[in-house]
XYZ file of C-alpha atoms in Angstrom:
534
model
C -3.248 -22.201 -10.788
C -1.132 -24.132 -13.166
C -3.859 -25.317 -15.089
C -1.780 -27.594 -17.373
C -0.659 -29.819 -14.170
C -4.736 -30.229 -13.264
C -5.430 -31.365 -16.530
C -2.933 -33.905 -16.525
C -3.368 -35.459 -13.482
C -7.504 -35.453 -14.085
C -6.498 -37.182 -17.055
C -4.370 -39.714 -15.428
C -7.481 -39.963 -12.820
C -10.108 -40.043 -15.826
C -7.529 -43.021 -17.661
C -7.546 -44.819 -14.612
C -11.567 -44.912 -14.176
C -12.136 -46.151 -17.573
C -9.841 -48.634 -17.472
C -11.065 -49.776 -14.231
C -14.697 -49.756 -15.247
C -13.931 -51.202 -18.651
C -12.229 -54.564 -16.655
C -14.352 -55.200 -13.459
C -17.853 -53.289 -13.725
C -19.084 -52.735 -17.785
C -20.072 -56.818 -18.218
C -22.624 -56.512 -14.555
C -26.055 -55.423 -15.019
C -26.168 -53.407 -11.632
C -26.817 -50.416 -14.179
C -27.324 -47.710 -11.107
C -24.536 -48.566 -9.370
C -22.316 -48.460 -12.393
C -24.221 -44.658 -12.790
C -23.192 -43.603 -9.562
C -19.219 -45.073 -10.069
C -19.099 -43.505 -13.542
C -20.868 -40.076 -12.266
C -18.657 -40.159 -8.945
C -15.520 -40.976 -10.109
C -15.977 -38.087 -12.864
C -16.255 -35.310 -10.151
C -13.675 -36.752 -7.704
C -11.401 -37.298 -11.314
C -12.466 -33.355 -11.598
C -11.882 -32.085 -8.342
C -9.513 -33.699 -5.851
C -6.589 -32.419 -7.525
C -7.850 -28.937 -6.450
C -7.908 -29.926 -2.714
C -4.889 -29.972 -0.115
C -5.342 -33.822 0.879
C -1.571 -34.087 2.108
C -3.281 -34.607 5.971
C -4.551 -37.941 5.180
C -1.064 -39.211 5.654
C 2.672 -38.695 6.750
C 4.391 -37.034 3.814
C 8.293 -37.142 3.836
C 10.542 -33.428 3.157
C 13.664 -33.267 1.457
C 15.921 -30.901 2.524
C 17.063 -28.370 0.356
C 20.585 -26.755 0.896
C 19.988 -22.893 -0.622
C 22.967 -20.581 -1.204
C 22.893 -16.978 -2.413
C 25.705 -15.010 -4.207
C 25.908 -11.624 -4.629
C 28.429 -10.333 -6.645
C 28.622 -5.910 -6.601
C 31.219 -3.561 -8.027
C 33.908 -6.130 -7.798
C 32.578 -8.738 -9.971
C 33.415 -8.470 -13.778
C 31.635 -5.891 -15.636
C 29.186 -6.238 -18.849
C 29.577 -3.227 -20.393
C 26.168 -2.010 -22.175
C 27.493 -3.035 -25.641
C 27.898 -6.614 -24.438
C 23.957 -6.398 -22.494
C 22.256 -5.025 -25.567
C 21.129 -7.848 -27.248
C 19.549 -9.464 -23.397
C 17.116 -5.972 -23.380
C 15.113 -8.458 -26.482
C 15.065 -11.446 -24.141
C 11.002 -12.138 -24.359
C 9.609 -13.955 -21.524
C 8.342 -17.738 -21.633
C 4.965 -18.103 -23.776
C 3.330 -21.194 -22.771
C 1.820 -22.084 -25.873
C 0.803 -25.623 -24.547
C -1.059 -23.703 -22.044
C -2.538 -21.660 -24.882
C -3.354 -24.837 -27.089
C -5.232 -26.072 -24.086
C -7.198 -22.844 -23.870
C -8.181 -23.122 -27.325
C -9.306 -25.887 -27.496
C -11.106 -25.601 -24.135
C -12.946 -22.352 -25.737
C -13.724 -24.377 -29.061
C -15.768 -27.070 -26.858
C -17.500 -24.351 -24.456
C -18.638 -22.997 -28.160
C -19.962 -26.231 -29.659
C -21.902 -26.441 -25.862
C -23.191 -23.174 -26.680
C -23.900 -23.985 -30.329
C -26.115 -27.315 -29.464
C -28.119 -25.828 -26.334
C -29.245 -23.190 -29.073
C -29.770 -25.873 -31.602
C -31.939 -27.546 -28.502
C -34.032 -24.344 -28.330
C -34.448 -24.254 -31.466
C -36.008 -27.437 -31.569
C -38.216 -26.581 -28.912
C -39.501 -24.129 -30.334
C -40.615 -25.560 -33.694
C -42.093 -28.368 -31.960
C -45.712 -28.828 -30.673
C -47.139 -30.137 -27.908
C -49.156 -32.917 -28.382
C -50.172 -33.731 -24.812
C -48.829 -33.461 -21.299
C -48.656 -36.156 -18.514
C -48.172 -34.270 -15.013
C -44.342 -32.354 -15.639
C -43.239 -34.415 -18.914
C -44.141 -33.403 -22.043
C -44.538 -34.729 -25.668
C -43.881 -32.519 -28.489
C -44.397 -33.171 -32.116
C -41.057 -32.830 -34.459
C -41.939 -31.257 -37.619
C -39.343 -32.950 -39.199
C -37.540 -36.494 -39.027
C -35.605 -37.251 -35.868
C -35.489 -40.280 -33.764
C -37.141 -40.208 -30.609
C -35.234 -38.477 -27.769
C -35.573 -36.753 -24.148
C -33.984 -33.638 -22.870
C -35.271 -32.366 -19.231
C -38.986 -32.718 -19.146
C -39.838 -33.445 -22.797
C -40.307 -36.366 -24.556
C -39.841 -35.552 -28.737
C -40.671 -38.090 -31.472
C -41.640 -37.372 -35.444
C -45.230 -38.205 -35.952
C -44.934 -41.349 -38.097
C -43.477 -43.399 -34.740
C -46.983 -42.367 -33.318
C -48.854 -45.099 -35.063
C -46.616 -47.934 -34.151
C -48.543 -50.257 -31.592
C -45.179 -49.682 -29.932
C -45.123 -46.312 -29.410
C -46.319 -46.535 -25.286
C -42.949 -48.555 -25.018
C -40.735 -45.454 -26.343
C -42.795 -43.055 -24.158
C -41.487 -45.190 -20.993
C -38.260 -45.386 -22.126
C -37.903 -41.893 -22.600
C -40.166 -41.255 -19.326
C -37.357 -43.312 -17.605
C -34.677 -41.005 -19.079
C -36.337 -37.979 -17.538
C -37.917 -39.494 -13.864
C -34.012 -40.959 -13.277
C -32.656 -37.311 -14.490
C -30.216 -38.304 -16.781
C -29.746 -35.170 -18.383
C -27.657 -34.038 -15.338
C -25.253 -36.720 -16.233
C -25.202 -36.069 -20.166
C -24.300 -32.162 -18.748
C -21.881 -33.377 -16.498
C -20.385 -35.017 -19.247
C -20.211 -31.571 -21.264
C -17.993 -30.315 -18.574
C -15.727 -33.234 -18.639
C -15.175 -32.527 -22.399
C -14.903 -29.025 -22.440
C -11.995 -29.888 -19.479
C -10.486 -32.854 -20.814
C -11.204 -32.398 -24.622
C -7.825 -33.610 -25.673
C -8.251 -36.357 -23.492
C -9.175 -39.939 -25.479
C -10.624 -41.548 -21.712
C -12.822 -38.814 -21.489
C -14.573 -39.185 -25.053
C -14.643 -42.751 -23.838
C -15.873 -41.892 -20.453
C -18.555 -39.671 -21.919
C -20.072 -42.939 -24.106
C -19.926 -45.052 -21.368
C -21.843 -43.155 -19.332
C -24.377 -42.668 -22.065
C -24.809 -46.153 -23.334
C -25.179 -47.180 -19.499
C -28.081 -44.779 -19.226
C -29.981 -46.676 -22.168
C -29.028 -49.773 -20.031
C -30.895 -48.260 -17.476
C -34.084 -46.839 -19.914
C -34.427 -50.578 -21.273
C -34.085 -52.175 -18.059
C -37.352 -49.784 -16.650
C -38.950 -50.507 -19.680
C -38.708 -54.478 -19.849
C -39.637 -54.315 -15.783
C -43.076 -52.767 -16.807
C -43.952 -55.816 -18.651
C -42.444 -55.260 -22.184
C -41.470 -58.674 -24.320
C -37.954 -58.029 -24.854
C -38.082 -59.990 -28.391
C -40.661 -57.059 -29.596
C -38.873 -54.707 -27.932
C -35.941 -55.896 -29.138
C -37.462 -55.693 -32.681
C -38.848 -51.932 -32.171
C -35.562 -50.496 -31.408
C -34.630 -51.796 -34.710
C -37.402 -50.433 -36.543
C -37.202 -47.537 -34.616
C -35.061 -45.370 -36.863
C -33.732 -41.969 -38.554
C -31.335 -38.777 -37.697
C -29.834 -38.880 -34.425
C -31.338 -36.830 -32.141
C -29.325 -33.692 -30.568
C -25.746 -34.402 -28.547
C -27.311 -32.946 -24.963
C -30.442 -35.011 -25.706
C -30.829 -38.966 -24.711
C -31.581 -40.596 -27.786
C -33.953 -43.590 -28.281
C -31.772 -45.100 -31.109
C -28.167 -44.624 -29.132
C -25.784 -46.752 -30.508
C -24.442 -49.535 -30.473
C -27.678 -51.420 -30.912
C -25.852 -54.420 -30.568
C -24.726 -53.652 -26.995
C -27.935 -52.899 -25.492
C -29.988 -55.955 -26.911
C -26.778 -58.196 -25.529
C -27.308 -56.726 -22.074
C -30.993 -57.634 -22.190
C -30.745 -60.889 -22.888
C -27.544 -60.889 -20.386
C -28.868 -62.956 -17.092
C -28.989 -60.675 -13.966
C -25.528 -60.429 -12.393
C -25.337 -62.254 -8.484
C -24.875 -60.453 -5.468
C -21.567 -61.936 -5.310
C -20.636 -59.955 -8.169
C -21.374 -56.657 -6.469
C -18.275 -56.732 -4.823
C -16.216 -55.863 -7.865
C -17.233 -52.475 -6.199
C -14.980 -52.730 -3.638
C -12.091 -52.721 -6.120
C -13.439 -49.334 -6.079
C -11.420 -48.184 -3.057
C -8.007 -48.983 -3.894
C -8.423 -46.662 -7.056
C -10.367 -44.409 -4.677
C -6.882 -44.472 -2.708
C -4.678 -44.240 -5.522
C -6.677 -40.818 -6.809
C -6.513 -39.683 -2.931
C -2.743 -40.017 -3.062
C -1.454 -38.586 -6.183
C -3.859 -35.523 -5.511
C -1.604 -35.298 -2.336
C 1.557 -36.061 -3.862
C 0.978 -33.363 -6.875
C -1.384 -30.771 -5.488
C -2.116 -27.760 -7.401
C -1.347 -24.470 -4.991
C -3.481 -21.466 -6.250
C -0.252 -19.518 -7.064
C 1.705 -22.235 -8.499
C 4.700 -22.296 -5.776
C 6.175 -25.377 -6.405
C 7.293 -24.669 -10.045
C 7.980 -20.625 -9.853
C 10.526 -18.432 -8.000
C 9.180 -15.025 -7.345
C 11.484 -12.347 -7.351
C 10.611 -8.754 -5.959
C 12.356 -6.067 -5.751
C 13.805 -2.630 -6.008
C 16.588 -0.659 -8.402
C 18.687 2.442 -7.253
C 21.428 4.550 -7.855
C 23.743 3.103 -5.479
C 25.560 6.439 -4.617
C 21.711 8.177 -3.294
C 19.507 5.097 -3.526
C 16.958 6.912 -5.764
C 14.749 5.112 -7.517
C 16.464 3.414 -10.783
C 13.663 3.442 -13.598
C 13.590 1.100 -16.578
C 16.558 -1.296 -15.201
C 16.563 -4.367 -16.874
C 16.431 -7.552 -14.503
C 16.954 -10.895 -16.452
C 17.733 -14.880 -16.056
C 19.912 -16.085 -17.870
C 19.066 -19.590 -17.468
C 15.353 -19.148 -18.154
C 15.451 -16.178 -20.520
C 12.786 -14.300 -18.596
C 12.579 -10.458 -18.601
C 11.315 -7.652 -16.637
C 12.224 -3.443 -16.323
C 11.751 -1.809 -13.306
C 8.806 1.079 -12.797
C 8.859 4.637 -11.817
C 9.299 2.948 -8.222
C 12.464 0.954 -9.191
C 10.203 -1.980 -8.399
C 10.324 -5.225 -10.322
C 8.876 -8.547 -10.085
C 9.915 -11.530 -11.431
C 8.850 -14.994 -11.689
C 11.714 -17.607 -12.943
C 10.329 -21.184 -13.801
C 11.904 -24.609 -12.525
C 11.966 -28.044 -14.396
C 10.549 -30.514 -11.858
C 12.102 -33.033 -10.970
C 15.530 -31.629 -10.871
C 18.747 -32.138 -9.165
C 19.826 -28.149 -8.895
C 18.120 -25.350 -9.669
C 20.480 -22.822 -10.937
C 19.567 -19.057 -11.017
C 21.733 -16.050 -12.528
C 19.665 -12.993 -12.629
C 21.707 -9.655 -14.246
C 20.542 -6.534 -13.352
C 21.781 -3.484 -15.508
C 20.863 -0.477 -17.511
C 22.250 1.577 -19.758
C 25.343 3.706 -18.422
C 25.198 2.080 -14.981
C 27.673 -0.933 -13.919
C 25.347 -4.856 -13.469
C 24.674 -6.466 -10.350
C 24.645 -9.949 -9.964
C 22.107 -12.157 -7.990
C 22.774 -15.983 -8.303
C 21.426 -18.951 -6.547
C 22.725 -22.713 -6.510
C 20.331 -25.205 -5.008
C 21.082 -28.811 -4.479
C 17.729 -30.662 -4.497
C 15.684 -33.158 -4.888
C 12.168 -32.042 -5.425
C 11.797 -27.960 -5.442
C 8.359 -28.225 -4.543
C 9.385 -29.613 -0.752
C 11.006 -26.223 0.383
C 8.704 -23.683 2.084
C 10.878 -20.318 1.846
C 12.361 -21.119 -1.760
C 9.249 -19.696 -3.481
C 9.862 -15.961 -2.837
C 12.645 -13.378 -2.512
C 12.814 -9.775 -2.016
C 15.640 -7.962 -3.344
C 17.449 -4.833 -2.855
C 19.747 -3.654 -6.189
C 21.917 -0.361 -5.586
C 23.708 -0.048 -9.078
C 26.706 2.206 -9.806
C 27.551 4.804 -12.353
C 30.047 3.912 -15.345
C 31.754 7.391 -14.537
C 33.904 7.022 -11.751
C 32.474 8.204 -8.450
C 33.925 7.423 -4.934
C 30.975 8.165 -3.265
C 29.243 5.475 -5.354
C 28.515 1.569 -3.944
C 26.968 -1.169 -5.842
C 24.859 -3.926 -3.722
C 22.492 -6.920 -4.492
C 20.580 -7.416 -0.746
C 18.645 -10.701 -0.665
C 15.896 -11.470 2.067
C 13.061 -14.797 1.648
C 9.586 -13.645 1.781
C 7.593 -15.952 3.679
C 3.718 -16.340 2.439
C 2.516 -13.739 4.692
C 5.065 -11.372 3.591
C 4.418 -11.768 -0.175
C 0.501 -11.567 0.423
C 0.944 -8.329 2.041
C 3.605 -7.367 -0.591
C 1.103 -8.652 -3.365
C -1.238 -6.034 -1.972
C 0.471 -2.857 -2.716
C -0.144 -1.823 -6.274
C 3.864 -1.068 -6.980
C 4.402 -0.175 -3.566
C 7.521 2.419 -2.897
C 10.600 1.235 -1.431
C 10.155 3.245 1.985
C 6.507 1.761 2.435
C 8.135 -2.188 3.101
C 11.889 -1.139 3.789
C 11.433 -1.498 7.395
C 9.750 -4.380 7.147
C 11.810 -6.263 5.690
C 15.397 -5.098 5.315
C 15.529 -4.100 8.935
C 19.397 -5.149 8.840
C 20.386 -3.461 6.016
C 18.886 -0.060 6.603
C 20.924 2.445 3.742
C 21.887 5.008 6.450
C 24.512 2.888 7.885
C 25.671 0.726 4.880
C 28.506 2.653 4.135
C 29.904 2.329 7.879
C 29.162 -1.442 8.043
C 31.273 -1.599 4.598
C 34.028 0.402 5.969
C 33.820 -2.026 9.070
C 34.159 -5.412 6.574
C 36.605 -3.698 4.152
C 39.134 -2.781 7.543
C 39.134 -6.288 8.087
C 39.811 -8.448 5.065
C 40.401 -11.450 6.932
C 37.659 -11.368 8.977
C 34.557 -13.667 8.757
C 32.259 -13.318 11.696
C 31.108 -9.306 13.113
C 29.049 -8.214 15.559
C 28.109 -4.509 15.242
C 25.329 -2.268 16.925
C 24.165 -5.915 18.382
C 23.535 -7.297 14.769
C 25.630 -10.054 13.508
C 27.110 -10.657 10.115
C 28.991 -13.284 7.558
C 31.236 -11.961 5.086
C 32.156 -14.051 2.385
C 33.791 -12.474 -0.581
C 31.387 -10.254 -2.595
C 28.740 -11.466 -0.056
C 27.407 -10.903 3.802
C 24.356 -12.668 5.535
C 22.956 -10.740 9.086
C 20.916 -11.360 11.949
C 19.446 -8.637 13.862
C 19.849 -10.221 16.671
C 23.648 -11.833 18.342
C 23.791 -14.959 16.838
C 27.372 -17.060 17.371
C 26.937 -20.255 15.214
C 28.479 -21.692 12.246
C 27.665 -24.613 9.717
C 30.535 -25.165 7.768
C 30.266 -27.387 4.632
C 26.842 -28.374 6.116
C 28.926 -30.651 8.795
C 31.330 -29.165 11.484
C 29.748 -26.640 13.866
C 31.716 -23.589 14.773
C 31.218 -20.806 16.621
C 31.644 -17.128 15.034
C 34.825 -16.669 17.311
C 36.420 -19.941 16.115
C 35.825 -19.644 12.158
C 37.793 -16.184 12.631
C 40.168 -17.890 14.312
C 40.536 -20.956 11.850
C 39.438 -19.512 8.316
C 40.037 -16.668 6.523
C 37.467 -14.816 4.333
C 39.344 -15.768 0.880
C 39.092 -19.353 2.134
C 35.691 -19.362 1.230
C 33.032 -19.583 -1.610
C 30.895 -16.692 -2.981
C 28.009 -18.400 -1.128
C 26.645 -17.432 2.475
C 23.130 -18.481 4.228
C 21.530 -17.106 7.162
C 19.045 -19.129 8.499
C 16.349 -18.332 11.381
C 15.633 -21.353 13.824
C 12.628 -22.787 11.988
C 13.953 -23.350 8.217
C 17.623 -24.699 9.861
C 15.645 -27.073 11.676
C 14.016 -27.860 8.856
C 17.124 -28.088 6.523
C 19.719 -29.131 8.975
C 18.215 -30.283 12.125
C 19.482 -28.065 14.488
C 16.611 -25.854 16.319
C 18.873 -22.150 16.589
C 19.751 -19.279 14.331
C 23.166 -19.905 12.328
C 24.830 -19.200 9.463
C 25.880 -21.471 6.469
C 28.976 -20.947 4.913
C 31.001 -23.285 2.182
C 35.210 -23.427 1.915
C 36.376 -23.341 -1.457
C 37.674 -26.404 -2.750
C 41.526 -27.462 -2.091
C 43.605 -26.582 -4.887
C 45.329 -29.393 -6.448
């Protein structure tokens, strides 16, 4: 999960609800219903950015136009002089990501740190006497009067005040209403959102509304708010612990303004219908910027396999690396490799130009050009599965260089993702049915006896050869897109282009992603023209 994307939009969720409850709700005195916003809106603020809510209405896809290039033997070589210094390429550190972790591990400490400090409390303090499940325990030392589950603590000089019935209620109102659920659910907001301001603001709202609440039970049971008023004053001394729900919470100020404040109208409760919109709004940009458990949206995976290409043996320790993003990986004992490149969202392209090479072997190329709006939109982008035969500096005949590209749909990579560096021969038929190694070489001799041509059919498979690059079917498939516009069939691009009229790019696309990307519900292939010379 890309866990800096969830805390930004909780933030953005968490901004919104203070500012909302700041304007419409913080001036009423319908105390418990402001509880259950503040509470409620925390845990949706929390939460819905961790569920799919993209059902609750129509959601428009771009269409993403994806080319691959391969580029083997013929493409210009690096020697291993020129590669050296891209073997130190280190991969992305996400030090905000880090930053966030720190500081999420500081606050889960300090939680730590004051339910000891709580205990510790506990157990210096005596009980004094016990009224069904709450408690009252004596503080040997100074401390204002405060609540924490189902104790009431206090210092014994507040004992003697005439008053001191009126501080048991309010903190017997604390623990009856179970407000130290909230001041805990407040914990986890912080320890989540610590470097957000709204949630340090959140978290004394929904304190200083629970003293709302306390005062409001106590002045119900028949207290004179003027000598009430006047105790809370009196009523003094070291705050009591951060979990706990002090008697003294400040501002002072605040609370004795709401009690005098006349009791808001009915007509007033419907500021809680402004509720919904922002209910809405939350509802939509979870949907709009939903967090995937794997990330998708922002990462290309790329699996894969290394060989010799002249016996397709395992190739340890190649190095595969991006030169856009600077990212790094070597192949295992396998020749297997994975990959994951990173894309800036939004973008208009996303540009890809992975080198594979190792020392005393010729590089293979693997590019990809993508014209698009949002990444995120294009199921079948996310993964790719390659196949990397590279070639011996010495001369050899018998050698061939390759870069084979298929797209891994989910299923695929979960079953992929299961095999702990799985061999090449354990997925090959799976899913490079079309390019099985055995008859490579006599597909190659087919393509390389016809330069000209673009569109083959051989052993019932078809194919689109572009220079340096083919696409296949395994199945007879006999239609074009050409410059995502003019259909063709395979028959009439031979007869109209040749192969050197077109790009290094080829696409072939099963019935579901070209209806997807093009609109048209069949197998085809894409292929581009190069542009007119002037």
């Amino acid at each position: 999960m890309n866990l800096l994307s969830y805390s930004l939009q909780a933030g953005i969720g968490l901004l919104l609800t203070y500012v909302f409850y700041q304007a419409f709700l913080l001036r009423l005195t319908f105390y418990k219903a402001n509880r259950l916003f503040l509470a409620g809106s925390i845990l949706l603020c929390l939460l819905l950015p961790l569920l799919n809510t993209s059902g609750l209405w129509p959601e428009k896809v771009e269409h993403i136009t994806f080319y691959m290039q391969t580029a083997p033997v013929a493409a210009p070589v690096l020697s291993p002089a020129r590669v050296g210094p891209i073997v130190q390429a280190t991969p992305h550190r996400p030090w905000p990501l880090y930053f966030l972790l720190a500081g999420m591990t500081v606050m889960l400490l300090r939680l730590l740190f004051q339910t000891a400090s709580l205990i510790r409390i506990r157990r210096k303090a005596t009980l004094v006497a016990r009224n069904g499940r709450i408690r009252l325990m004596a503080l040997p030392y100074p401390l204002a009067p405060f609540s924490f589950g189902h104790s009431i603590f206090f210092h014994p000089s507040v004992q003697t005040s005439e008053d001191f019935h009126r501080i048991v209620e309010h903190e017997t109102a604390h623990i009856n209403q179970r407000h130290t659920l909230d001041i805990f659910l407040c914990q986890v907001l912080l320890i989540m959102q610590w470097w957000n301001p709204a949630a340090w603001l959140l978290d004394q709202s929904v304190r200083q509304n629970l003293e709302f609440l306390a005062d409001q039970n106590v002045l119900e049971g028949g207290a004179d708010p003027r000598q009430y008023q006047y105790l809370l004053l009196r009523v003094s001394g070291i705050a009591g612990p951060v979990l706990s729900n002090p008697f003294n919470f400040s501002p002072l100020k605040k609370r004795i303004a709401m009690m005098n404040k006349q009791r808001s109208g009915r007509r007033q409760g419907t500021r809680f219908l402004f509720a919904l919109p922002l209910l809405l709004l939350l509802l939509a940009a979870a949907s709009r910027h939903r967090i995937h458990p794997q990330d998708n949206h922002s990462l290309l995976r790329l699996y894969g396999f290394t060989v010799y290409g002249a016996t397709l043996r395992p190739l340890e320790g190649a190095t595969i690396y991006d030169k856009v993003s600077g990212r790094s990986v070597r192949s295992d004992g396998k020749g297997f490799f994975m990959l994951t490149i990173p894309f800036s969202e939004p973008t208009d392209t996303a540009n890809i130009r992975v080198l594979a090479f190792k020392e005393g072997y010729d590089t293979g190329y693997y590019t990809v050009h993508s014209s698009l709006k949002t990444v995120s939109k294009q199921a079948g982008l996310g993964a790719s599965l390659l196949y990397i035969g590279l070639t011996s500096l010495k001369p050899d005949k018998n050698a061939s260089g390759f870069v084979d590209n298929t797209v891994l749909f989910p299923e695929q990579e979960r079953a992929l993702k299961q095999m702990s560096s799985p061999a090449r021969k354990d997925i090959f038929d799976k899913f490079f049915k079309d390019t099985a190694p055995p008859s490579r070489s006599d597909i190659e001799k087919v393509f390389a006896s016809s330069p000209d041509q673009i569109y083959f059919v051989i052993d019932g498979k078809s194919y689109a050869v572009v220079p340096h690059a083919s696409a296949s079917f395994d199945t007879t498939v006999d239609l074009f897109l050409v410059d995502e516009k003019t259909r063709m069939t395979g028959e009439e691009v031979n007869k109209m282009y040749k192969r050197s009229q077109l790009q290094f790019a080829v696409g072939s696309f099963p019935a579901g992603n070209a209806e997807n990307t093009y609109g048209i519900d069949e197998n085809l292939f894409v292929i581009k023209l190069k542009a007119p010379q002037p």
